C-alpha cells in the first residue's frame, strides 16, 4: 500500500468504514513499512478490550463455539471481532480457510467482523501478524476480540501470549488422540471445554481432565472444566460465566496487568528485532558473500564476520532507517 | 509486492452441488492462493460482506441452479455499494453464452462453463488479479 | 483438509501411471481376462439363474420379455401449469410413468415467495408450495393409473402428503397408488447437500414414511436409495455402489429399531443408480448390487420373504458425462449409458437430454432422449435375452471385484461407528472429493479423453441448439398466487394444524397423519418446514475440501 493510500484509508477507518478496516488488516498482514505506519497510527486507539483465545485440536467444534459465544455477546450489544487462523500448506503456500462456514448467522451482522488468516510459514498456530490484525479490530471499536486457532499441543502458548483468557476446547472424540498433546493444551488453558458433551465418552473425559488438574501445583486460578453442546447452545451460559470469572480474577489479582506488561515487552522486542533484521538485510546482505569466502579461506570465523558486520550496522546513521 | 492472492469461493443461493466449487478451491490452494471457503447457501449479502471483511482480490461463485441472472448482478451491486468495486467477481456453472455476454457487460469477469479446466481458472484469476493490483498501485 | 489423504480409498484404484487404459473410476483395465480371473468364482453360489438368489443375473426369470422397463423421463420446470402440459405431452408420446422434478426452493422446503427463493423459482423443476399447486400439477392425469416418482428428499414426507391428498381428491384409493418417493436423506448429507434438519430427525422422518407406507400404501415405494447423486458428485463406481448400499442398510437398521418387521417393509425399498460411461464397469456394478443386497438381506437381516432380497432399481444416465461442447454428441454418450442400464437389468430408466449441460431440456431434446430408449427396447435385440454378458471372464471378474470393494467400504464404515457418525465426521465427503479431484487431474493431464473438450475440439463453436428459458415473471406471479392462497384459506385451521405438527414432532409421533391434515388446510410447505425447524434445528456440515 502506498503512503497516500494509507492516509486516506486511515481517515476512512476512523470514520468507521469496514472496507478501510479490512484493507488495513491486509496491510498489517503483509508487513513491511506500511504495516508499521498503520499500527503506529492505531496504537493510541487501542482500548484494552478483552481478548479471548479459543484453541484445540481439529474437529472439536471450535468455530461453532466461537459462533455461539459471539452471538451471546451480540445479545448483550457488544461488538465482536473474530480472527480465525488456519494453517498454510507448507508445499504450495496456499490455504483453505473455512471457519466462516460455522459463523453464517453472523455473516451480515454489522456488529461483527470476521477475518480469516493463514499462518503463512509461521510455525505456531498463530499467523505472525495475528496479534496485529486483532489490534486493528480493537482500534475499530470492538468490545470483545476472539482469536481462534488450531492447537495440537505445541503452539498454544502462542495464543496464551496474545489472549487474556485462553479457552482450550476438546471433544469426547479427541479421547486417546490427545494424550500426546495434553500437557501443552493443559498448560495453556484458563478454561477447559468439553464440547459435544452429549456424546458417549464425555463424562469420562471430564473426569480425566479434572483429575489431571488436581495433579497440577496449587495456583490462584484452577481452570474449570465446562461441558458444552455448541450446536444446541447447551452449556454456553456456563462457559461465558467461566470466562467472565477468569477476567475478574485477572483484574482482581493484578495478573491482567502482569500479562499485558509482559505482552508490551514482547512487542517492543519484536518490533526491535524486526527493524534490526530489516536493516541488516538491507545493509549487510551484500557483505555476506565476501565474508563467506574469507571464512572458507580460513581468514576469519563466522563470529568475527558477524561482529564486524554488526559494528558496521550500529555505526550507521539511524535516521536513514526507512 | 508478491503477496498471496486471496479468493472467496462460495456456493450462492440454495444449490448444494459443490463438486465444482471444491475442485476449484483445491486447485486455487494448490496454486498458492488463500481460499476463503464459505460453504453452501450464501446470500448475495453474505457473499459481498464476507468479500469486504476478508479483503479478497477475487470472488468465485459456483452456481448450477439457473439463478445466475439474479445472483451475479446482485452480488456485483452489493460489492460496489460496500466499496469493493475493485474486487474481481468471477465464477462458473451452467451458464449459456448469451447470459455470459450479458453478465460481462454488467461488469462480471470471465465465467467458466462445464468442461473448463482448473488451469484456465487459476491462470485467469492470477492474471486478472495481477492486472488489477498493478492498476491500483499506479492510481 | 486432505493433504494427508493420498488415495481414493480402499478400492479407489487410483492408477500409478498415466496409463490410458483405466475406467472412468480409475480402475486399470486388463488387456484380456481369462479363466484364471475366476478361480474363486462359483457359478451356483455367485450367479444362479435369473430370478433366483442371489439374483446377480436379474430379479425376474424372463426379464424384459415379461415386463419391459419403465421409461420414466424426469421432468419439471416453471409452474405447475407448465409442467402439467409437459407431462401430458410425454404420456401422449408413449412414456409409461411420471417423474417429478421439483425446483430448488421446493427441495429445500421453501415457498416460492421466500426471499431465498428469488431467482430460483421454477428453474430446475416445478415450484410446489401447497396442495393447490399439487392439484394443478396432476390436473387431468389419473393418479390411480399412472405410477409417479417424486425426486424430493428433506421435505419428502410433506410433499408426499400433498400428493396423497391430491389423489384422494381425484377419487383414487390411496392403497392402490403406485410410484416412488426418493426420500433418501443420507445421500444428501454425503453428496447433493439438499438437507435441512440434522441427521437424526431426518432419519426419523424417513422411518415415518416407511411405516406409513407399509401400513397404508403397500404399492408405493416410500424410498429410493440413491447412488446417482453420489456419482455425480464425483465418486467412483465402487464408492457409488458401497455408499448407496450402506445407506440402504442404515435405513433397514432404523426401521428395525422402530419395531418394524424386516419382511414388512424391505420389499418396498427401491434403489436408484447412475449409469456412467464405462460400459462393463457399470454393468458389473448393477449385477454386484443385486447380489450384495440379496446376501445381506437374507444372511445378515434374516429376511424370509424373497421380495425382501430383491434389489429393484431405477437408472439415470450420467449428467456429469455430458458436455456443453458439441451437445449433439451427448445423444451418443447417453445411448451407451442407457445400454449399460438395460444390460445391467434396470427396472426403469431415464435418459438425459443432449442439452442438459447447458440448461433444462427443450421439448425436442426430451423427445430424442425418449426415442433412444425406444430404440433400445425394440430395435437392437438387447431386451430379448436375459443378462447376456453372464459368463464373460471380464464382466464376472469386475462383478466380483465390485462386491469385494463394497465389502471393504462396509467394514471401514462399521469401524467409524456407522453411516451417520461417518458422515458427521466427513468420511464420505472426503472420499468423494478426493475421487473428483483425481478425475479432474486425469482430464487435465489428458489421461482421459473427452471428445469435444480436450480432444477433437471444434474451434469457434457456438451454441446452436434451442434452450428452454423460464420466463422472468415467474417470481412475481408466484408471489401473487401465494398471497391469494394465504388470504383465501381458513387461517385458524392452518395454525391449529401447524401446532399439531410441532407437538407431534416434539413427542416423537409418526408425523405423516399430521402432515396430511396440515396440507389439507393449505398450510404451505415452507410453513410446515419452519414448524419442524423449531423442533429439530438446522444442520451445518463439516468442511471437507
GROMACS .gro file of N, CA, C and O in nm, chain A residues 28 35-36 39-40 42-44 46 51 128-136 138 161-162 259-275:
model
  156
   28UNK      N    1  -0.134  -0.472   0.734
   28UNK     CA    2  -0.066  -0.522   0.853
   28UNK      C    3  -0.018  -0.665   0.831
   28UNK      O    4   0.093  -0.702   0.866
   35UNK      N    5   0.287  -0.158   0.721
   35UNK     CA    6   0.227  -0.217   0.839
   35UNK      C    7   0.263  -0.135   0.963
   35UNK      O    8   0.179  -0.106   1.048
   36UNK      N    9   0.388  -0.096   0.971
   36UNK     CA   10   0.431  -0.024   1.089
   36UNK      C   11   0.363   0.112   1.099
   36UNK      O   12   0.320   0.154   1.206
   39UNK      N   13   0.008   0.053   1.221
   39UNK     CA   14  -0.001   0.017   1.363
   39UNK      C   15   0.032   0.134   1.453
   39UNK      O   16  -0.028   0.153   1.559
   40UNK      N   17   0.126   0.214   1.410
   40UNK     CA   18   0.163   0.331   1.489
   40UNK      C   19   0.046   0.428   1.499
   40UNK      O   20   0.016   0.480   1.606
   42UNK      N   21  -0.263   0.351   1.478
   42UNK     CA   22  -0.374   0.293   1.554
   42UNK      C   23  -0.346   0.282   1.703
   42UNK      O   24  -0.438   0.271   1.783
   43UNK      N   25  -0.220   0.282   1.738
   43UNK     CA   26  -0.183   0.247   1.875
   43UNK      C   27  -0.260   0.326   1.981
   43UNK      O   28  -0.312   0.268   2.076
   44UNK      N   29  -0.273   0.457   1.963
   44UNK     CA   30  -0.345   0.535   2.066
   44UNK      C   31  -0.492   0.495   2.078
   44UNK      O   32  -0.557   0.529   2.176
   46UNK      N   33  -0.611   0.190   2.086
   46UNK     CA   34  -0.634   0.060   2.149
   46UNK      C   35  -0.704   0.081   2.283
   46UNK      O   36  -0.668   0.169   2.360
   51UNK      N   37  -0.948  -0.995   2.532
   51UNK     CA   38  -0.911  -1.082   2.421
   51UNK      C   39  -0.923  -1.227   2.463
   51UNK      O   40  -0.861  -1.269   2.560
  128UNK      N   41   0.199  -1.488   1.198
  128UNK     CA   42   0.296  -1.397   1.258
  128UNK      C   43   0.231  -1.265   1.297
  128UNK      O   44   0.269  -1.200   1.392
  129UNK      N   45   0.128  -1.228   1.220
  129UNK     CA   46   0.069  -1.096   1.241
  129UNK      C   47  -0.072  -1.103   1.301
  129UNK      O   48  -0.143  -1.004   1.297
  130UNK      N   49  -0.110  -1.219   1.355
  130UNK     CA   50  -0.246  -1.230   1.411
  130UNK      C   51  -0.271  -1.122   1.516
  130UNK      O   52  -0.377  -1.059   1.518
  131UNK      N   53  -0.174  -1.102   1.602
  131UNK     CA   54  -0.192  -1.006   1.710
  131UNK      C   55  -0.218  -0.866   1.653
  131UNK      O   56  -0.304  -0.793   1.701
  132UNK      N   57  -0.144  -0.834   1.548
  132UNK     CA   58  -0.159  -0.702   1.487
  132UNK      C   59  -0.296  -0.686   1.420
  132UNK      O   60  -0.355  -0.579   1.424
  133UNK      N   61  -0.342  -0.795   1.359
  133UNK     CA   62  -0.475  -0.786   1.298
  133UNK      C   63  -0.581  -0.768   1.407
  133UNK      O   64  -0.676  -0.691   1.391
  134UNK      N   65  -0.560  -0.834   1.521
  134UNK     CA   66  -0.651  -0.813   1.634
  134UNK      C   67  -0.644  -0.666   1.680
  134UNK      O   68  -0.746  -0.606   1.713
  135UNK      N   69  -0.523  -0.610   1.678
  135UNK     CA   70  -0.510  -0.468   1.714
  135UNK      C   71  -0.600  -0.381   1.626
  135UNK      O   72  -0.665  -0.289   1.674
  136UNK      N   73  -0.599  -0.410   1.496
  136UNK     CA   74  -0.682  -0.329   1.405
  136UNK      C   75  -0.829  -0.344   1.444
  136UNK      O   76  -0.903  -0.245   1.450
  138UNK      N   77  -0.948  -0.415   1.733
  138UNK     CA   78  -0.970  -0.347   1.861
  138UNK      C   79  -0.981  -0.196   1.840
  138UNK      O   80  -1.073  -0.131   1.893
  161UNK      N   81  -0.007  -1.613   2.487
  161UNK     CA   82   0.068  -1.488   2.493
  161UNK      C   83  -0.005  -1.372   2.428
  161UNK      O   84   0.033  -1.257   2.443
  162UNK      N   85  -0.110  -1.401   2.353
  162UNK     CA   86  -0.182  -1.297   2.281
  162UNK      C   87  -0.316  -1.266   2.347
  162UNK      O   88  -0.365  -1.155   2.343
  259UNK      N   89   0.021  -0.968   3.271
  259UNK     CA   90   0.018  -1.027   3.137
  259UNK      C   91   0.037  -0.920   3.029
  259UNK      O   92   0.109  -0.937   2.933
  260UNK      N   93  -0.031  -0.807   3.051
  260UNK     CA   94  -0.022  -0.703   2.949
  260UNK      C   95   0.117  -0.639   2.949
  260UNK      O   96   0.170  -0.604   2.844
  261UNK      N   97   0.173  -0.629   3.067
  261UNK     CA   98   0.309  -0.578   3.080
  261UNK      C   99   0.404  -0.666   3.000
  261UNK      O  100   0.483  -0.618   2.918
  262UNK      N  101   0.390  -0.795   3.021
  262UNK     CA  102   0.476  -0.889   2.951
  262UNK      C  103   0.453  -0.880   2.800
  262UNK      O  104   0.547  -0.888   2.720
  263UNK      N  105   0.326  -0.858   2.763
  263UNK     CA  106   0.294  -0.853   2.621
  263UNK      C  107   0.359  -0.731   2.555
  263UNK      O  108   0.413  -0.740   2.445
  264UNK      N  109   0.354  -0.618   2.624
  264UNK     CA  110   0.415  -0.497   2.567
  264UNK      C  111   0.566  -0.517   2.552
  264UNK      O  112   0.625  -0.481   2.450
  265UNK      N  113   0.624  -0.582   2.653
  265UNK     CA  114   0.767  -0.607   2.648
  265UNK      C  115   0.801  -0.693   2.525
  265UNK      O  116   0.890  -0.661   2.447
  266UNK      N  117   0.724  -0.799   2.507
  266UNK     CA  118   0.746  -0.887   2.392
  266UNK      C  119   0.729  -0.808   2.262
  266UNK      O  120   0.803  -0.824   2.166
  267UNK      N  121   0.631  -0.719   2.265
  267UNK     CA  122   0.601  -0.643   2.145
  267UNK      C  123   0.717  -0.551   2.109
  267UNK      O  124   0.757  -0.542   1.993
  268UNK      N  125   0.769  -0.482   2.210
  268UNK     CA  126   0.882  -0.392   2.184
  268UNK      C  127   0.999  -0.472   2.126
  268UNK      O  128   1.059  -0.433   2.026
  269UNK      N  129   1.027  -0.584   2.190
  269UNK     CA  130   1.138  -0.667   2.141
  269UNK      C  131   1.112  -0.714   1.998
  269UNK      O  132   1.203  -0.717   1.915
  270UNK      N  133   0.987  -0.747   1.970
  270UNK     CA  134   0.955  -0.796   1.835
  270UNK      C  135   0.976  -0.687   1.732
  270UNK      O  136   1.031  -0.711   1.624
  271UNK      N  137   0.929  -0.567   1.766
  271UNK     CA  138   0.946  -0.456   1.672
  271UNK      C  139   1.095  -0.430   1.649
  271UNK      O  140   1.142  -0.412   1.537
  272UNK      N  141   1.167  -0.432   1.762
  272UNK     CA  142   1.310  -0.408   1.755
  272UNK      C  143   1.379  -0.513   1.666
  272UNK      O  144   1.459  -0.482   1.578
  273UNK      N  145   1.343  -0.638   1.691
  273UNK     CA  146   1.403  -0.746   1.616
  273UNK      C  147   1.373  -0.730   1.467
  273UNK      O  148   1.458  -0.743   1.381
  274UNK      N  149   1.247  -0.695   1.441
  274UNK     CA  150   1.202  -0.680   1.304
  274UNK      C  151   1.280  -0.570   1.232
  274UNK      O  152   1.328  -0.586   1.121
  275UNK      N  153   1.294  -0.456   1.304
  275UNK     CA  154   1.366  -0.343   1.244
  275UNK      C  155   1.512  -0.375   1.221
  275UNK      O  156   1.568  -0.345   1.116
   0.00000   0.00000   0.00000
